[in-house]
Coordinates of C-alpha atoms and ligand atoms in Angstrom, one line a residue:
X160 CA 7.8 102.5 133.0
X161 CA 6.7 99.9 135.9
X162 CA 8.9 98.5 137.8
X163 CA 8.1 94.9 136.5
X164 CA 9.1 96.1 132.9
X165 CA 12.4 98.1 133.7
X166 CA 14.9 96.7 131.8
X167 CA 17.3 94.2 133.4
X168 CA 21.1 94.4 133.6
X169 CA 22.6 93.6 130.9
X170 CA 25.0 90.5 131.0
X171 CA 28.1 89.0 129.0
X172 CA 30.5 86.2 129.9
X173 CA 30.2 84.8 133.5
X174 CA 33.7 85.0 135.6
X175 CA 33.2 81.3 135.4
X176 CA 32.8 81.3 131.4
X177 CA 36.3 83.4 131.6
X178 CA 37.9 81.1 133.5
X179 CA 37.1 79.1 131.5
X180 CA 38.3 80.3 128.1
X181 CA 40.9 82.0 130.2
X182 CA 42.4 78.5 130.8
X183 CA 41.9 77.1 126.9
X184 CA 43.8 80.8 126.3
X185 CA 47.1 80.1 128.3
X186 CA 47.0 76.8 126.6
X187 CA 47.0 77.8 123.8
X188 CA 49.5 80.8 124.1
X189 CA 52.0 78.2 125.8
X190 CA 51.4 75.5 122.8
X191 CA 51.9 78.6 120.4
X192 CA 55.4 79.3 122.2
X193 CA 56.1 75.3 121.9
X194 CA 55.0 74.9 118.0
X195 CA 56.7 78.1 116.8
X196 CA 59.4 76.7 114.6
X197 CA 56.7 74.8 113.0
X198 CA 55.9 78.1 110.9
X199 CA 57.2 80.1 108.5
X200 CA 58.8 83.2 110.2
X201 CA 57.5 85.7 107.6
X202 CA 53.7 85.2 106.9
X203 CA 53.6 84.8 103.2
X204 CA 49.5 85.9 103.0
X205 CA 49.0 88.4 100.4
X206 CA 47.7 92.0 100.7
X207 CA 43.9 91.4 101.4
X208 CA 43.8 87.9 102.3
X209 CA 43.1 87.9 105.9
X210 CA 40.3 90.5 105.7
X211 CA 38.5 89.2 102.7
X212 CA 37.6 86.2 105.4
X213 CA 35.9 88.4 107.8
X214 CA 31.9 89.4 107.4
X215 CA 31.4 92.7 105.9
X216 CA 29.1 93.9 109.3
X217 CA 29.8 93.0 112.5
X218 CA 27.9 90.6 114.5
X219 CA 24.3 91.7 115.4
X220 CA 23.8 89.1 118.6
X221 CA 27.0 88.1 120.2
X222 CA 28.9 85.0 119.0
X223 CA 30.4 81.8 120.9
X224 CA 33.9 82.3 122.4
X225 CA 34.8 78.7 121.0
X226 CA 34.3 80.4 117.6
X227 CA 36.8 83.6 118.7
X228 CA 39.8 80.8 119.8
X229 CA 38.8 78.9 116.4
X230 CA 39.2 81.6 114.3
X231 CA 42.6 82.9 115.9
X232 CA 44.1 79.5 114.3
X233 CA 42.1 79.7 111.1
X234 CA 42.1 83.6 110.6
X235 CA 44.5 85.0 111.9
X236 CA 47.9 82.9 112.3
X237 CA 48.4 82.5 108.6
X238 CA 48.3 86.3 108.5
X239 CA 51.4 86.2 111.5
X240 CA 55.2 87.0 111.2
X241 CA 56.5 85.3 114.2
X242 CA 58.3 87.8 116.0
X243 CA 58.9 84.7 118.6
X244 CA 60.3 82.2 116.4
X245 CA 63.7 81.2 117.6
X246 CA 64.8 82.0 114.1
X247 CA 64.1 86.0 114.2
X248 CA 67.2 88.1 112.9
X249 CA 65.3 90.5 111.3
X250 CA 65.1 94.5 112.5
X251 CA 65.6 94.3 115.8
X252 CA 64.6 91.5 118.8
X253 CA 60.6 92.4 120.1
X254 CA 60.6 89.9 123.0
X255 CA 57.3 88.5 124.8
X256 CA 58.1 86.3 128.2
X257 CA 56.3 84.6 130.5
X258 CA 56.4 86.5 133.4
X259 CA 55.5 89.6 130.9
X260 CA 52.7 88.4 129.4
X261 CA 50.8 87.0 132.4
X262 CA 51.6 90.5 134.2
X263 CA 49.8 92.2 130.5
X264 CA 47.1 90.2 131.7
X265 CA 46.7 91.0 135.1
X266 CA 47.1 94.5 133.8
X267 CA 44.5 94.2 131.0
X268 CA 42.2 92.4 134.3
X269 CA 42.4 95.5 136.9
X270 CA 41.7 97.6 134.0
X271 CA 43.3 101.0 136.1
X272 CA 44.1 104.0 134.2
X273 CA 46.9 105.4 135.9
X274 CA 47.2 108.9 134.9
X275 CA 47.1 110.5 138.3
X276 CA 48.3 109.3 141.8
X277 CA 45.4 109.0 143.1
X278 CA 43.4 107.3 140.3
X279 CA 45.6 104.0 141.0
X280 CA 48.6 104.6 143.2
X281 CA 49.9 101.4 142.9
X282 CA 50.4 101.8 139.2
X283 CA 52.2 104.9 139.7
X284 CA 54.6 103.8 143.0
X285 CA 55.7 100.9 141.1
X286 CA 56.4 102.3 137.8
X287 CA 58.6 105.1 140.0
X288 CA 60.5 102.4 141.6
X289 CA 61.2 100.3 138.9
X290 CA 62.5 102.9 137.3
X291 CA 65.0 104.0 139.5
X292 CA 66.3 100.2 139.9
X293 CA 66.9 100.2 136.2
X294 CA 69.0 103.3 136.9
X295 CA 70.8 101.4 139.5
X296 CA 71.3 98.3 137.4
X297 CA 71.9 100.4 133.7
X298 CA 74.6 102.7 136.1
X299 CA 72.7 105.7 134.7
X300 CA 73.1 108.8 136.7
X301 CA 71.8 108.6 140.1
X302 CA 70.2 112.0 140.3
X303 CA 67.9 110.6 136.9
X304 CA 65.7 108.5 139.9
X305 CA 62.0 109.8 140.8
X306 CA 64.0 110.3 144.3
X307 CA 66.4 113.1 143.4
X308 CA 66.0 115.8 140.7
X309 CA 65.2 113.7 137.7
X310 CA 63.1 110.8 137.2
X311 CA 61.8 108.2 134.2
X312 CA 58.5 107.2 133.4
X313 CA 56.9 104.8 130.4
X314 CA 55.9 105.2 126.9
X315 CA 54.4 103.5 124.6
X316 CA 57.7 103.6 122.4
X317 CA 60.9 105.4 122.3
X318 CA 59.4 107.8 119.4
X319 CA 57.0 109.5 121.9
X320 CA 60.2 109.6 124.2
X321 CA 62.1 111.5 121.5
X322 CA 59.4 113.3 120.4
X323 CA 58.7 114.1 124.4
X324 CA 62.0 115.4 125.0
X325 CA 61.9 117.4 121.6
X326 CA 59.0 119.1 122.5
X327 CA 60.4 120.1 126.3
X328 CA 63.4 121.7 124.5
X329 CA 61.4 123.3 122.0
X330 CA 59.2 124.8 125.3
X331 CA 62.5 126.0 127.1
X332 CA 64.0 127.6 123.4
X333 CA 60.6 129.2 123.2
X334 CA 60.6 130.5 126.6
X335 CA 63.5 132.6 125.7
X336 CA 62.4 134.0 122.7
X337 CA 63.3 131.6 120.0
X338 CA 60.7 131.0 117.1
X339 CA 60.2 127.1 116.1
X340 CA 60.7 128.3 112.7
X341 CA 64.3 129.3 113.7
X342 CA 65.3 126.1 115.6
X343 CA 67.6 123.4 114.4
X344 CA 67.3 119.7 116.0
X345 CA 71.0 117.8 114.8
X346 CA 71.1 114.3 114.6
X347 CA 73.5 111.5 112.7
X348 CA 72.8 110.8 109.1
X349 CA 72.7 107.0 110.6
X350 CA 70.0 108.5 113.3
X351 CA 66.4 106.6 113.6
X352 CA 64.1 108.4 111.4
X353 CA 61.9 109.2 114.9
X354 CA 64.1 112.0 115.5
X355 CA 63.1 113.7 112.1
X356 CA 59.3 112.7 112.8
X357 CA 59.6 114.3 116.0
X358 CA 61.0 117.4 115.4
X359 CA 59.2 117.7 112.5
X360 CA 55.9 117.1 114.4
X361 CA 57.1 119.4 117.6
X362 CA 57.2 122.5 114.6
X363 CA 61.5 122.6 114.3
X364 CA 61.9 124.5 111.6
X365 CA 65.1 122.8 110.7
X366 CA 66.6 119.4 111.0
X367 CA 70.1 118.7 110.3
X368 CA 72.0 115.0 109.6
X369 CA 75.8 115.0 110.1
X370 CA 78.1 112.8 109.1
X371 CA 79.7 109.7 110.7
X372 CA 82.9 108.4 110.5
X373 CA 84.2 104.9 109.6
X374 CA 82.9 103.8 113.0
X375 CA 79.2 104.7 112.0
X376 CA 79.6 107.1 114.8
X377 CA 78.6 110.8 114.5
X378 CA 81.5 113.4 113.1
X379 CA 82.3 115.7 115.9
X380 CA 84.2 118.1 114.3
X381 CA 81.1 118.2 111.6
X382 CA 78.6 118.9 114.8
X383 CA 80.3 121.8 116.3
X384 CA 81.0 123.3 112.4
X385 CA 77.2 123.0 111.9
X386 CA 76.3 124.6 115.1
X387 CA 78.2 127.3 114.9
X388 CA 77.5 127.9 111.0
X389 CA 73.7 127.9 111.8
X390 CA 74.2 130.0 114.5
X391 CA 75.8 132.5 111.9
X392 CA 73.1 132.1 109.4
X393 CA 70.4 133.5 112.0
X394 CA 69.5 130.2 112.8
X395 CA 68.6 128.8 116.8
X396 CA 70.5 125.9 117.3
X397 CA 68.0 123.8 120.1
X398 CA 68.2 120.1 120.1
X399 CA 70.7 117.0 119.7
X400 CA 70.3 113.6 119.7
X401 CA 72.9 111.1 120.3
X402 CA 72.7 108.1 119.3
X403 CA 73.5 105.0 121.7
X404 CA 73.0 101.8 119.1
X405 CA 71.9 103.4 115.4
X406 CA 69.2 101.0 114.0
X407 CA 71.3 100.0 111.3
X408 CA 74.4 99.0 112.5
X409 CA 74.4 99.8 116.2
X410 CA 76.9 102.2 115.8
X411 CA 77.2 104.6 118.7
X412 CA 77.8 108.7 118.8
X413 CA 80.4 110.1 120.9
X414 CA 77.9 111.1 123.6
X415 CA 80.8 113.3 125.9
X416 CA 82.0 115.4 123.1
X417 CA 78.4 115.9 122.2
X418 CA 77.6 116.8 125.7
X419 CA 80.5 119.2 125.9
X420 CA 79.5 120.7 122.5
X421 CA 75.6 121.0 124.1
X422 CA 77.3 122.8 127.5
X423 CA 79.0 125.2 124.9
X424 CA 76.0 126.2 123.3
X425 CA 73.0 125.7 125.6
X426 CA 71.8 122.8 123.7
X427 CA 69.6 120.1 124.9
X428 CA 71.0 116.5 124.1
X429 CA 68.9 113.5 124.1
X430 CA 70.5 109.9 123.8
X431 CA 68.2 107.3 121.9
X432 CA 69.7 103.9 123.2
X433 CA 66.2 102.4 121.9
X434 CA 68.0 98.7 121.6
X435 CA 71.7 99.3 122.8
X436 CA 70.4 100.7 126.8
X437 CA 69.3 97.2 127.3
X438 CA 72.8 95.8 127.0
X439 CA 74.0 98.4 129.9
X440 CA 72.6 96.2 132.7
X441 CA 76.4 94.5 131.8
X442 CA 78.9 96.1 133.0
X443 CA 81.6 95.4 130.4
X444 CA 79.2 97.4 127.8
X445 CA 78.8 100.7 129.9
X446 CA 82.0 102.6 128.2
X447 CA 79.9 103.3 125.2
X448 CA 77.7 105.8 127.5
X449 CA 80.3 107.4 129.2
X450 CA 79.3 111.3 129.4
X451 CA 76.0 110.6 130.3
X452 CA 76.0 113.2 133.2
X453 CA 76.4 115.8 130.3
X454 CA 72.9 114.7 129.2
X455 CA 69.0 116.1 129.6
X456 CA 67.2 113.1 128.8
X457 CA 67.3 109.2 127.3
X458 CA 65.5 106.5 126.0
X459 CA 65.3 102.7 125.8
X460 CA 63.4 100.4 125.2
X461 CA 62.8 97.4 127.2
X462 CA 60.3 95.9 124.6
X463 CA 63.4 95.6 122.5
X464 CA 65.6 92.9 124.5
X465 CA 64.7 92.7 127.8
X466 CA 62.4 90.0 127.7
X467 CA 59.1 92.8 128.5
X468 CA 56.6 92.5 125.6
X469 CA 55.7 95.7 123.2
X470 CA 55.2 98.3 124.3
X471 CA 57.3 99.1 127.0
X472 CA 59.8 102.4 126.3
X473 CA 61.6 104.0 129.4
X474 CA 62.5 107.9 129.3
X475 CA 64.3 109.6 131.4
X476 CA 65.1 113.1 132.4
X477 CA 67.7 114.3 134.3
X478 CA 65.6 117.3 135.6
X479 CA 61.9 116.8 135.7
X480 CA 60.9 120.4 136.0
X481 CA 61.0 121.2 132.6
X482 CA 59.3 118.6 131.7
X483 CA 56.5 119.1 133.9
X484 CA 56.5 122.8 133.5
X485 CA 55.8 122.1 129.7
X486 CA 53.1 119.6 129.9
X487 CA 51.1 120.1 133.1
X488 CA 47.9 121.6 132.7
X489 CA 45.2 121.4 135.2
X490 CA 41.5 121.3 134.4
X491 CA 39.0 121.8 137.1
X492 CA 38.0 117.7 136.8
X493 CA 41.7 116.5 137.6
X494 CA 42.3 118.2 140.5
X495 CA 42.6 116.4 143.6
X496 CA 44.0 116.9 147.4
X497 CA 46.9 114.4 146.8
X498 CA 48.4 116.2 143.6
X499 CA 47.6 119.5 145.7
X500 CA 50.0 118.0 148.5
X501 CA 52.5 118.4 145.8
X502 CA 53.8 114.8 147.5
X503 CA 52.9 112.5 144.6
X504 CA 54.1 111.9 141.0
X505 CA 51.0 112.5 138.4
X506 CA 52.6 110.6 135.4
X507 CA 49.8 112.2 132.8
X508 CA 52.1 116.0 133.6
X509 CA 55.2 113.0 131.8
X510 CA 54.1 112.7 128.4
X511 CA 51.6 113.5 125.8
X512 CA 48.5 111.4 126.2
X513 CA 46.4 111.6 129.6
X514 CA 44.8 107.7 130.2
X515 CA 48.3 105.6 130.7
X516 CA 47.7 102.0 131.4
X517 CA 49.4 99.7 133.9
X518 CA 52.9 99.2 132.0
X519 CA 54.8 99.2 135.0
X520 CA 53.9 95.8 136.3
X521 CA 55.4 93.7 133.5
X522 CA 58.4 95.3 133.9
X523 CA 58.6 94.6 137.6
X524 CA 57.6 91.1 137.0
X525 CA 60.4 90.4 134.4
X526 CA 62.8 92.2 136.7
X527 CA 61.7 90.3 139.5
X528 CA 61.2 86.7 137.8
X529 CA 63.8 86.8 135.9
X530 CA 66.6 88.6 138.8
X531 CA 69.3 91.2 137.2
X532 CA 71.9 88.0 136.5
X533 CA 69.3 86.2 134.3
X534 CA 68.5 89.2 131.8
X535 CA 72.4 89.8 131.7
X536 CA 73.1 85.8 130.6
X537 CA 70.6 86.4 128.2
X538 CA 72.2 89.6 126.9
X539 CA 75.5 87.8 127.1
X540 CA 74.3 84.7 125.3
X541 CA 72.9 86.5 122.7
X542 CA 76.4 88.6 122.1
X543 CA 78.5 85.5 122.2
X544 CA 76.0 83.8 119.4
X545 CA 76.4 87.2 117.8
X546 CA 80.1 87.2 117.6
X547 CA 80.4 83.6 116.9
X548 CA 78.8 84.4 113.7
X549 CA 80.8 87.3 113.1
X550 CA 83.7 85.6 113.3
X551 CA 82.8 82.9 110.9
X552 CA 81.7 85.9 108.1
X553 CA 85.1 87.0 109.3
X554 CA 87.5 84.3 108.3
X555 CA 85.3 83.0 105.1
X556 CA 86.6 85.5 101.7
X557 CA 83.0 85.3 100.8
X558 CA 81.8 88.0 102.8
X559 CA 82.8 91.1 104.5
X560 CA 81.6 92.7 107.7
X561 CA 80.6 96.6 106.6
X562 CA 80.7 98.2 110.7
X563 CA 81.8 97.0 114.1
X564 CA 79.3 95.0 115.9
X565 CA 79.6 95.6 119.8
X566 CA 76.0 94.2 120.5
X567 CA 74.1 91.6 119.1
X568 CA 73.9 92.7 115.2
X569 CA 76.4 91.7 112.7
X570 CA 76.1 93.4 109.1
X571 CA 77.3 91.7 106.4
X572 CA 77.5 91.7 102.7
X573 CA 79.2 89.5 100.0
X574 CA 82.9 90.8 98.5
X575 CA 81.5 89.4 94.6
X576 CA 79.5 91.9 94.2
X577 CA 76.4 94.0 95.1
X578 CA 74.2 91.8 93.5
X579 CA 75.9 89.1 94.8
X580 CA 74.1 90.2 98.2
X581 CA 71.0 91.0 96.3
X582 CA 70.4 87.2 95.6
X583 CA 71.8 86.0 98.7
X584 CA 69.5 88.1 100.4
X585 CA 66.2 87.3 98.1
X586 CA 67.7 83.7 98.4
X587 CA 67.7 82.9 102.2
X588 CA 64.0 85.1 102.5
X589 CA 62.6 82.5 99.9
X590 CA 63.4 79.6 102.2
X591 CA 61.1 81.0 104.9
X592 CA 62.9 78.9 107.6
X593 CA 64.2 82.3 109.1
X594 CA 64.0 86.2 108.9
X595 CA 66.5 88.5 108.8
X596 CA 67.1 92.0 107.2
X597 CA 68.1 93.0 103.7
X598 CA 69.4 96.6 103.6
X599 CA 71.7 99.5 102.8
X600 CA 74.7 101.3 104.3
X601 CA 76.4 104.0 101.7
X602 CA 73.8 103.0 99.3
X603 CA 74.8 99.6 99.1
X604 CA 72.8 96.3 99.9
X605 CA 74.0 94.7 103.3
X606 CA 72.4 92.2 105.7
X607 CA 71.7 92.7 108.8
X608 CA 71.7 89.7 111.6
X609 CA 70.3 90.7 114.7
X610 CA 70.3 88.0 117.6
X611 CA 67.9 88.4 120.7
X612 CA 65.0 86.4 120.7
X613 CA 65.3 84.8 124.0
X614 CA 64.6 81.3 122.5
X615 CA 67.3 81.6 119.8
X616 CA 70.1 78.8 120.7
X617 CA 73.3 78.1 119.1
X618 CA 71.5 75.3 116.6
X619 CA 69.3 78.3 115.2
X620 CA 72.6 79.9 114.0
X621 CA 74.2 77.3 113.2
X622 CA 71.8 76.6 111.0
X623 CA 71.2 80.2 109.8
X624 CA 75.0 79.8 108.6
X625 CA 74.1 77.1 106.8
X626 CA 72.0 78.6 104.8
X627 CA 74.3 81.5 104.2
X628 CA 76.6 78.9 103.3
X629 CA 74.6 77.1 100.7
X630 CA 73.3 80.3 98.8
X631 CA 76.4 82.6 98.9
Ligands
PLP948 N1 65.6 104.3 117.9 C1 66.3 103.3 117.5 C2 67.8 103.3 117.6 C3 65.6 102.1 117.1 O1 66.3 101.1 116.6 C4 64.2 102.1 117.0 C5 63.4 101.0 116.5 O2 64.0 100.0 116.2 C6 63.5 103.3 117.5 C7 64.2 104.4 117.9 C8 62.0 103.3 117.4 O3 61.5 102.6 118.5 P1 59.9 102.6 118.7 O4 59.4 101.6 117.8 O5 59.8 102.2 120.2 O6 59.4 104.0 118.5

């Protein structure tokens, strides 16, 4: 080949062109944000609808951007449930915010992969920091920071926490003998099914749901019964999860009798505060962890309600050598003089994947935009709408409320009759004007009204009640 026909670099998009389109983007993100209650929360397409409008092969020669923006209005918004609509009570609050979602984008721009120190120290510093701020401002133990014996790094969600933590204990059990096929991971029958995916994908041979009690809190007495009985039956009691917040009703586990139950028994105990750990940056809300010193390691999730955009999931353990003991291997490619120094954190020894993107930065920008005092008046406006609404379910005969509702999630149902709730439920989802969350507690329908989307106001509820009103 002569040098007149090498081939030439190959080019895309100018930085101009991306300006460009970068520009048209925020606009259009920002007029989203303004025009969201002009949708239907729930997208109503219908199982295949959204792909039968793309080509069967994909573009040969590259297409105009204009034609990528166009088709995000045409394709794929009738295919969105607005997670963002003001009018989201469904599951649980999964906030986007300005400050998060241009910091996604500065991430998604440097384009670092942070799995080492030293391949983007920045990434890892500030992920290291901000993590021992939240344990400052959540009033978790101090010796969880990167600083003392512990430390807490990001996941993509609080299952790979769970499933992280479940897989550390499972390496210490194993270390002294015990066979995965013997081990028994305890959790509440009102527990989020990623502590059964976990243990069951980290090889437990045994995973065991005990009771709760009026409170939706875990049986205590029916914890340290099932301990000791596996114990008698052969069995290698290993792992429990607490619960701070369940999914579906927020109850909350007695985390210090747990912890003195795990002491007892050499147990590790994990607390899962996916939604509820947000609330803790207010003080008046940090009773329901007391006996967190008793505890080896804890996740929540800031991608929940604390204004940072999936996926976001903090974890924390209280000793980070066990951790890193379990997961740190060291092929001839990764090693470098910095992680030699032994003076440097290499978050890829923190979790299961190696390539970790930039997470850290939207985190520190909310923290930072935003300032401790406004994420708590958002947590605290979002309880007082909460228990507004309560109270109103409350004092109308109508309905009753089925488990105490400390957060932001009120669950309801209707006194006539199951099917009374049924209809209601099938009712309010027709109108389309909000979403919320038909379920079951004792194997009975209930609703459940979660409040956190950070543009919800009072005139959102109010209007929700309405509705509830009109179709009871
Ligand atoms: N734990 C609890 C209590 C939850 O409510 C949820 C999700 O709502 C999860 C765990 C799972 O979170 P993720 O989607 O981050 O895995």
């Amino acid at each position: 080949m002569t040098e007149s026909n090498f081939p030439q670099p190959p080019k895309h998009l100018s930085t101009e062109e991306f300006r460009q389109h970068g520009h048209a983007l925020i606009d259009w993100i920002a007029d989203y944000w303004d025009r969201v209650e002009d949708f239907r929360v729930v997208s109503d397409a219908t199982p295949g609808s959204i792909r039968e409008q793309l080509p069967t092969a994909a573009p040969e020669v590259g297409e105009p951007f204009e034609d990528l923006i166009r088709d995000l209005d045409d394709i794929v918004m009738p295919g969105i449930t607005h997670w963002q609509h003001p009018s989201w009570f469904a599951f649980f609050p999964a906030n986007a915010s300005p400050p998060s979602v241009l910091a996604e984008l500065v991430s998604a721009g440097l384009g670092v992969q942070g799995m080492l120190w030293s391949t983007s120290p920045a990434a890892t510093e500030i992920e290291s920091h901000v993590l021992d701020w939240l344990v400052d401002l959540l009033d978790l133990p101090a010796y969880w920071k990167t600083t003392e014996q512990g430390g807490g790094v990001l996941q993509m969600s609080a299952s790979d926490s769970t499933h992280t933590a479940l897989v550390v204990a499972r390496h210490q059990a194993t270390n002294r003998g015990v066979q995965p096929g013997s081990m028994v991971a305890y959790a509440s029958t009102q527990t989020h099914s990623s502590i059964q995916k976990g243990a069951t994908v980290a090889g437990y041979g045994h995973v065991r749901l005990i009771d709760v009690d009026g409170q939706q809190a875990m049986n205590i007495e029916a914890l340290q019964s099932a301990v000791e009985e596996d114990k008698a039956n052969g069995l290698s009691p290993v792992f429990v999860a607490a619960s701070l917040g369940t999914t579906g009703t927020t109850g909350v586990d007695p985390i210090e009798a747990m912890g003195a139950i795990c002491k007892e028994h050499d147990l590790w105990l994990h607390v899962d505060a996916a939604y509820a750990g947000n609330a803790m940056i207010c003080p008046e809300f940090r009773h329901y962890q007391a006996g967190l010193e008793l505890v080896d390691s804890y996740t929540f999730n800031p991608h929940k309600w604390l204004m940072v955009n999936f996926d976001c999931s903090v974890f924390y353990v209280a000793d980070r050598g066990p951790l890193i003991d379990c997961l740190s291997i060291l092929p001839p490619y990764l090693k470098n003089e910095a992680s030699a120094s032994g003076a440097v954190i290499d978050y890829r020894d923190w979790h299961v994947p190696l390539g970790r993107r930039f997470r850290a930065l939207k985190l520190w920008w909310v923290i930072r935009s935003y300032g401790a005092e406004g994420l708590r008046e958002m947590i605290r406006y979002h309880v007082a709408l909460t228990q507004q609404l309560a109270d109103r379910l409350d004092r109308d005969p109508r309905f009753e409320i089925v488990a105490p509702h400390p957060f932001a999630l009120v669950c309801f149902r209707c006194t006539e009759s199951d099917e009374a709730t049924s209809r209601l439920i099938e009712a309010v989802n027709k109108v389309g004007s909000v979403a919320w969350t038909g379920s079951e507690l004792d194997g009975r329908p209930m609703i459940r009204v979660s409040i956190g989307q950070r543009s919800t106001e009072q005139s959102h509820v109010d209007a929700l009640w309405d509705l509830i009103d009109e179709h009871a």
